[in-house]
GROMACS .gro file of C-alpha atoms in nm:
model
  255
    1TYR     CA    1  -0.005   0.000   0.000
    2SER     CA    2   0.176   0.316  -0.119
    3PRO     CA    3  -0.046   0.613  -0.174
    4THR     CA    4   0.233   0.865  -0.162
    5ARG     CA    5   0.282   1.058  -0.482
    6LEU     CA    6   0.654   1.104  -0.542
    7ILE     CA    7   0.783   1.408  -0.734
    8PHE     CA    8   1.135   1.315  -0.804
    9GLY     CA    9   1.417   1.508  -0.980
   10LYS     CA   10   1.661   1.798  -0.984
   11GLY     CA   11   1.496   2.123  -0.910
   12ALA     CA   12   1.160   1.964  -0.821
   13SER     CA   13   1.127   2.163  -0.494
   14ALA     CA   14   1.095   2.485  -0.688
   15ASP     CA   15   0.746   2.373  -0.802
   16VAL     CA   16   0.614   2.269  -0.456
   17GLY     CA   17   0.319   2.518  -0.481
   18VAL     CA   18   0.201   2.377  -0.814
   19HIS     CA   19   0.179   2.029  -0.658
   20ILE     CA   20   0.025   2.147  -0.323
   21ALA     CA   21  -0.243   2.383  -0.478
   22PRO     CA   22  -0.479   2.097  -0.605
   23LEU     CA   23  -0.463   1.936  -0.250
   24ALA     CA   24  -0.492   2.228  -0.009
   25LYS     CA   25  -0.524   2.611  -0.005
   26ARG     CA   26  -0.401   2.661   0.351
   27VAL     CA   27  -0.097   2.475   0.499
   28LEU     CA   28   0.120   2.469   0.812
   29LEU     CA   29   0.476   2.500   0.676
   30HIS     CA   30   0.687   2.301   0.925
   31TYR     CA   31   1.060   2.278   0.942
   32GLY     CA   32   1.356   2.203   1.172
   33SER     CA   33   1.668   2.426   1.212
   34GLU     CA   34   1.723   2.772   1.087
   35ARG     CA   35   1.969   2.629   0.821
   36VAL     CA   36   1.685   2.577   0.579
   37VAL     CA   37   1.593   2.946   0.623
   38GLU     CA   38   1.948   3.069   0.583
   39SER     CA   39   1.994   2.860   0.270
   40GLY     CA   40   1.703   3.026   0.110
   41LEU     CA   41   1.502   2.703   0.079
   42ILE     CA   42   1.205   2.812   0.298
   43GLY     CA   43   1.191   3.145   0.112
   44SER     CA   44   1.178   2.962  -0.221
   45ILE     CA   45   0.899   2.732  -0.099
   46GLN     CA   46   0.705   3.035   0.038
   47SER     CA   47   0.735   3.211  -0.299
   48SER     CA   48   0.619   2.896  -0.476
   49LEU     CA   49   0.321   2.860  -0.244
   50GLU     CA   50   0.230   3.230  -0.296
   51ARG     CA   51   0.249   3.207  -0.674
   52ALA     CA   52   0.013   2.905  -0.654
   53GLY     CA   53  -0.238   3.085  -0.419
   54VAL     CA   54  -0.166   2.867  -0.120
   55ALA     CA   55  -0.170   3.051   0.214
   56TYR     CA   56   0.060   2.928   0.492
   57THR     CA   57   0.159   2.969   0.851
   58VAL     CA   58   0.504   2.876   0.963
   59LEU     CA   59   0.636   2.661   1.260
   60GLY     CA   60   1.007   2.581   1.287
   61GLY     CA   61   1.215   2.439   1.562
   62VAL     CA   62   1.192   2.064   1.518
   63ARG     CA   63   1.495   1.893   1.673
   64PRO     CA   64   1.628   1.543   1.602
   65ASN     CA   65   1.402   1.292   1.787
   66PRO     CA   66   1.113   1.536   1.755
   67ASP     CA   67   0.945   1.675   2.070
   68ILE     CA   68   0.577   1.602   2.134
   69GLU     CA   69   0.538   1.942   2.293
   70LEU     CA   70   0.629   2.116   1.972
   71ALA     CA   71   0.380   1.899   1.789
   72LYS     CA   72   0.105   2.002   2.031
   73LYS     CA   73   0.196   2.361   1.959
   74GLY     CA   74   0.164   2.280   1.590
   75VAL     CA   75  -0.183   2.128   1.638
   76GLU     CA   76  -0.299   2.458   1.805
   77GLN     CA   77  -0.139   2.678   1.542
   78ALA     CA   78  -0.262   2.478   1.245
   79HIS     CA   79  -0.617   2.453   1.392
   80ALA     CA   80  -0.633   2.830   1.447
   81PHE     CA   81  -0.507   2.889   1.088
   82GLY     CA   82  -0.752   2.652   0.941
   83ALA     CA   83  -0.476   2.442   0.772
   84GLU     CA   84  -0.588   2.180   0.528
   85MET     CA   85  -0.250   2.013   0.506
   86ILE     CA   86   0.091   1.998   0.690
   87LEU     CA   87   0.386   2.068   0.466
   88SER     CA   88   0.711   1.942   0.631
   89VAL     CA   89   1.045   2.061   0.494
   90GLY     CA   90   1.320   1.840   0.633
   91GLY     CA   91   1.440   1.492   0.709
   92GLY     CA   92   1.274   1.217   0.903
   93SER     CA   93   1.230   1.409   1.228
   94VAL     CA   94   1.048   1.703   1.057
   95ILE     CA   95   0.832   1.474   0.863
   96ASP     CA   96   0.742   1.264   1.169
   97SER     CA   97   0.666   1.585   1.366
   98GLY     CA   98   0.432   1.682   1.073
   99LYS     CA   99   0.258   1.340   1.086
  100ALA     CA  100   0.206   1.379   1.461
  101ILE     CA  101   0.049   1.728   1.409
  102ALA     CA  102  -0.173   1.585   1.141
  103LEU     CA  103  -0.289   1.305   1.378
  104GLY     CA  104  -0.363   1.556   1.650
  105LEU     CA  105  -0.573   1.773   1.430
  106LYS     CA  106  -0.804   1.492   1.320
  107ASN     CA  107  -0.823   1.335   1.672
  108PRO     CA  108  -0.874   1.642   1.898
  109GLU     CA  109  -1.051   1.440   2.165
  110LEU     CA  110  -0.727   1.241   2.233
  111ASP     CA  111  -0.420   1.357   2.410
  112LEU     CA  112  -0.148   1.358   2.153
  113TRP     CA  113   0.114   1.181   2.352
  114SER     CA  114  -0.131   0.918   2.464
  115ILE     CA  115  -0.179   0.819   2.105
  116PHE     CA  116   0.186   0.713   2.100
  117GLU     CA  117   0.220   0.597   2.461
  118LYS     CA  118  -0.101   0.389   2.463
  119GLY     CA  119  -0.125   0.303   2.094
  120LEU     CA  120  -0.477   0.455   2.082
  121GLU     CA  121  -0.687   0.402   1.775
  122THR     CA  122  -0.716   0.714   1.561
  123ARG     CA  123  -0.903   0.848   1.258
  124ALA     CA  124  -0.704   0.912   0.944
  125PRO     CA  125  -0.509   1.236   0.987
  126LEU     CA  126  -0.489   1.558   0.791
  127PRO     CA  127  -0.291   1.512   0.471
  128VAL     CA  128   0.081   1.554   0.498
  129ALA     CA  129   0.321   1.660   0.228
  130CYS     CA  130   0.693   1.692   0.248
  131VAL     CA  131   1.004   1.830   0.088
  132LEU     CA  132   1.286   1.595   0.169
  133THR     CA  133   1.618   1.756   0.273
  134PHE     CA  134   1.789   1.449   0.416
  135PRO     CA  135   1.735   1.095   0.273
  136ALA     CA  136   1.777   0.837   0.554
  137ALA     CA  137   1.477   0.753   0.758
  138GLY     CA  138   1.241   0.687   0.471
  139SER     CA  139   0.956   0.873   0.644
  140GLU     CA  140   0.860   1.043   0.323
  141ALA     CA  141   0.666   0.733   0.214
  142SER     CA  142   0.643   0.513   0.521
  143ASN     CA  143   0.367   0.446   0.768
  144SER     CA  144   0.592   0.523   1.060
  145CYS     CA  145   0.589   0.816   1.297
  146VAL     CA  146   0.829   0.823   1.599
  147MET     CA  147   0.800   1.102   1.859
  148SER     CA  148   0.985   1.177   2.184
  149ASN     CA  149   0.868   1.302   2.525
  150TYR     CA  150   1.155   1.481   2.689
  151GLU     CA  151   0.976   1.509   3.017
  152THR     CA  152   0.924   1.129   3.057
  153HIS     CA  153   1.238   1.035   2.857
  154GLN     CA  154   1.038   0.813   2.620
  155LYS     CA  155   1.066   0.760   2.239
  156ILE     CA  156   0.767   0.577   2.089
  157GLY     CA  157   0.661   0.496   1.742
  158TYR     CA  158   0.305   0.485   1.601
  159ASN     CA  159   0.253   0.294   1.278
  160ARG     CA  160  -0.061   0.328   1.088
  161GLU     CA  161  -0.113   0.314   0.705
  162TRP     CA  162  -0.278   0.652   0.706
  163ASN     CA  163   0.052   0.811   0.832
  164ARG     CA  164   0.189   0.780   0.481
  165PRO     CA  165   0.224   1.129   0.316
  166ALA     CA  166   0.000   1.220   0.030
  167LEU     CA  167   0.294   1.385  -0.157
  168SER     CA  168   0.671   1.388  -0.119
  169ILE     CA  169   0.914   1.595  -0.319
  170ILE     CA  170   1.265   1.445  -0.356
  171ASP     CA  171   1.504   1.691  -0.501
  172PRO     CA  172   1.869   1.568  -0.507
  173THR     CA  173   2.002   1.923  -0.546
  174LEU     CA  174   1.898   1.982  -0.170
  175PHE     CA  175   2.137   1.722  -0.040
  176ALA     CA  176   2.470   1.877  -0.136
  177THR     CA  177   2.526   2.044   0.207
  178ILE     CA  178   2.465   1.744   0.422
  179PRO     CA  179   2.764   1.677   0.654
  180LYS     CA  180   2.965   1.367   0.564
  181PHE     CA  181   2.905   1.199   0.902
  182GLN     CA  182   2.532   1.249   0.848
  183ILE     CA  183   2.557   1.103   0.503
  184ALA     CA  184   2.730   0.788   0.645
  185CYS     CA  185   2.456   0.756   0.922
  186GLY     CA  186   2.181   0.799   0.657
  187VAL     CA  187   2.319   0.526   0.428
  188ALA     CA  188   2.361   0.299   0.727
  189ASP     CA  189   1.999   0.366   0.820
  190MET     CA  190   1.878   0.275   0.471
  191MET     CA  191   2.070  -0.052   0.488
  192SER     CA  192   1.932  -0.134   0.832
  193HIS     CA  193   1.578  -0.086   0.705
  194ILE     CA  194   1.649  -0.342   0.424
  195PHE     CA  195   1.831  -0.590   0.651
  196GLU     CA  196   1.530  -0.588   0.895
  197ARG     CA  197   1.316  -0.711   0.613
  198TYR     CA  198   1.566  -0.925   0.411
  199PHE     CA  199   1.673  -1.158   0.697
  200SER     CA  200   1.358  -1.361   0.730
  201ASN     CA  201   1.265  -1.725   0.758
  202THR     CA  202   0.981  -1.675   0.512
  203GLU     CA  203   1.019  -1.893   0.197
  204HIS     CA  204   0.931  -1.816  -0.164
  205THR     CA  205   1.006  -1.444  -0.162
  206GLU     CA  206   1.248  -1.461  -0.453
  207ILE     CA  207   1.139  -1.139  -0.627
  208ILE     CA  208   1.140  -0.942  -0.308
  209ASP     CA  209   1.488  -1.090  -0.224
  210ALA     CA  210   1.615  -0.981  -0.566
  211LEU     CA  211   1.469  -0.628  -0.528
  212ALA     CA  212   1.630  -0.593  -0.181
  213GLU     CA  213   1.963  -0.724  -0.308
  214ALA     CA  214   1.950  -0.476  -0.605
  215THR     CA  215   1.874  -0.185  -0.365
  216LEU     CA  216   2.164  -0.282  -0.146
  217ARG     CA  217   2.406  -0.309  -0.436
  218THR     CA  218   2.300   0.037  -0.550
  219ILE     CA  219   2.358   0.179  -0.207
  220LEU     CA  220   2.702   0.014  -0.185
  221THR     CA  221   2.788   0.159  -0.522
  222PHE     CA  222   2.663   0.514  -0.481
  223GLY     CA  223   2.680   0.567  -0.113
  224PRO     CA  224   3.059   0.607  -0.120
  225GLN     CA  225   3.022   0.839  -0.413
  226VAL     CA  226   2.800   1.082  -0.234
  227LEU     CA  227   3.024   1.052   0.074
  228GLU     CA  228   3.325   1.153  -0.134
  229ASN     CA  229   3.139   1.426  -0.324
  230PRO     CA  230   2.816   1.536  -0.162
  231ALA     CA  231   2.754   1.772  -0.463
  232ASP     CA  232   2.715   1.474  -0.693
  233THR     CA  233   2.345   1.502  -0.763
  234ASP     CA  234   2.345   1.212  -1.016
  235ALA     CA  235   2.469   0.976  -0.742
  236TRP     CA  236   2.219   1.124  -0.495
  237THR     CA  237   1.938   1.039  -0.732
  238GLN     CA  238   2.023   0.667  -0.676
  239VAL     CA  239   2.087   0.685  -0.303
  240ALA     CA  240   1.780   0.899  -0.229
  241PHE     CA  241   1.533   0.664  -0.398
  242CYS     CA  242   1.696   0.364  -0.225
  243GLY     CA  243   1.616   0.538   0.110
  244THR     CA  244   1.248   0.575   0.002
  245ILE     CA  245   1.194   0.212  -0.101
  246ALA     CA  246   1.394   0.078   0.189
  247HIS     CA  247   1.125   0.176   0.432
  248ASN     CA  248   0.796   0.200   0.231
  249ASN     CA  249   0.766  -0.184   0.290
  250LEU     CA  250   0.792  -0.288  -0.078
  251LEU     CA  251   1.104  -0.486   0.032
  252GLY     CA  252   0.902  -0.646   0.316
  253LEU     CA  253   0.623  -0.768   0.097
  254GLY     CA  254   0.507  -1.120   0.179
  255ARG     CA  255   0.735  -1.177   0.475
   0.00000   0.00000   0.00000
């Protein structure tokens, strides 16, 4: 089950407004550190939304291992604004924070942290879209959402099929400034996602085995290339899509 529409290619992020406009006219624009502001990416996305007639409110500040308290703030801000979609600009933490906000908006009678802590049943959330800035976690097409509570020192995942984003933009030109250590961690994350599915006692999964092996070979070929030269967008096109299919569960099919 993969309802996420993937907009893939160099420069794809410049047209985010064109792709959002048919889906929503008011969005919460959600991001992490100020680096995406300083780089000009947030400004470019805002301009694209404005050209497409999409209104937005902005909430930054997502940290690695996203904080449930910021997500609660996002629920309040998005509700007050009348947001019809959450647009996350970032890596897995920002996307997961956006997913949590979307869950909170559609399930206002539930305490947001309790959804994660107690595994409460929910209604399908508000749609989520994302502009990926760091390929690793695969959250741009997965059903996974992992949030942290810094008061109770807990980190808990909540997997539901309706967590999958409606739209994800994967633009390899955005990955050139990722630090090399983070590139290495990201590639290891992708491989781990595949290993967790590949090493199984289930028999007669030959086509899925073959797809998993091909994805791993691609990562082993192009991972060192992006580590050596993070500005190599052609190599990033290979690595980035490997990260997406490593965790959208295509490679776990039938196991």
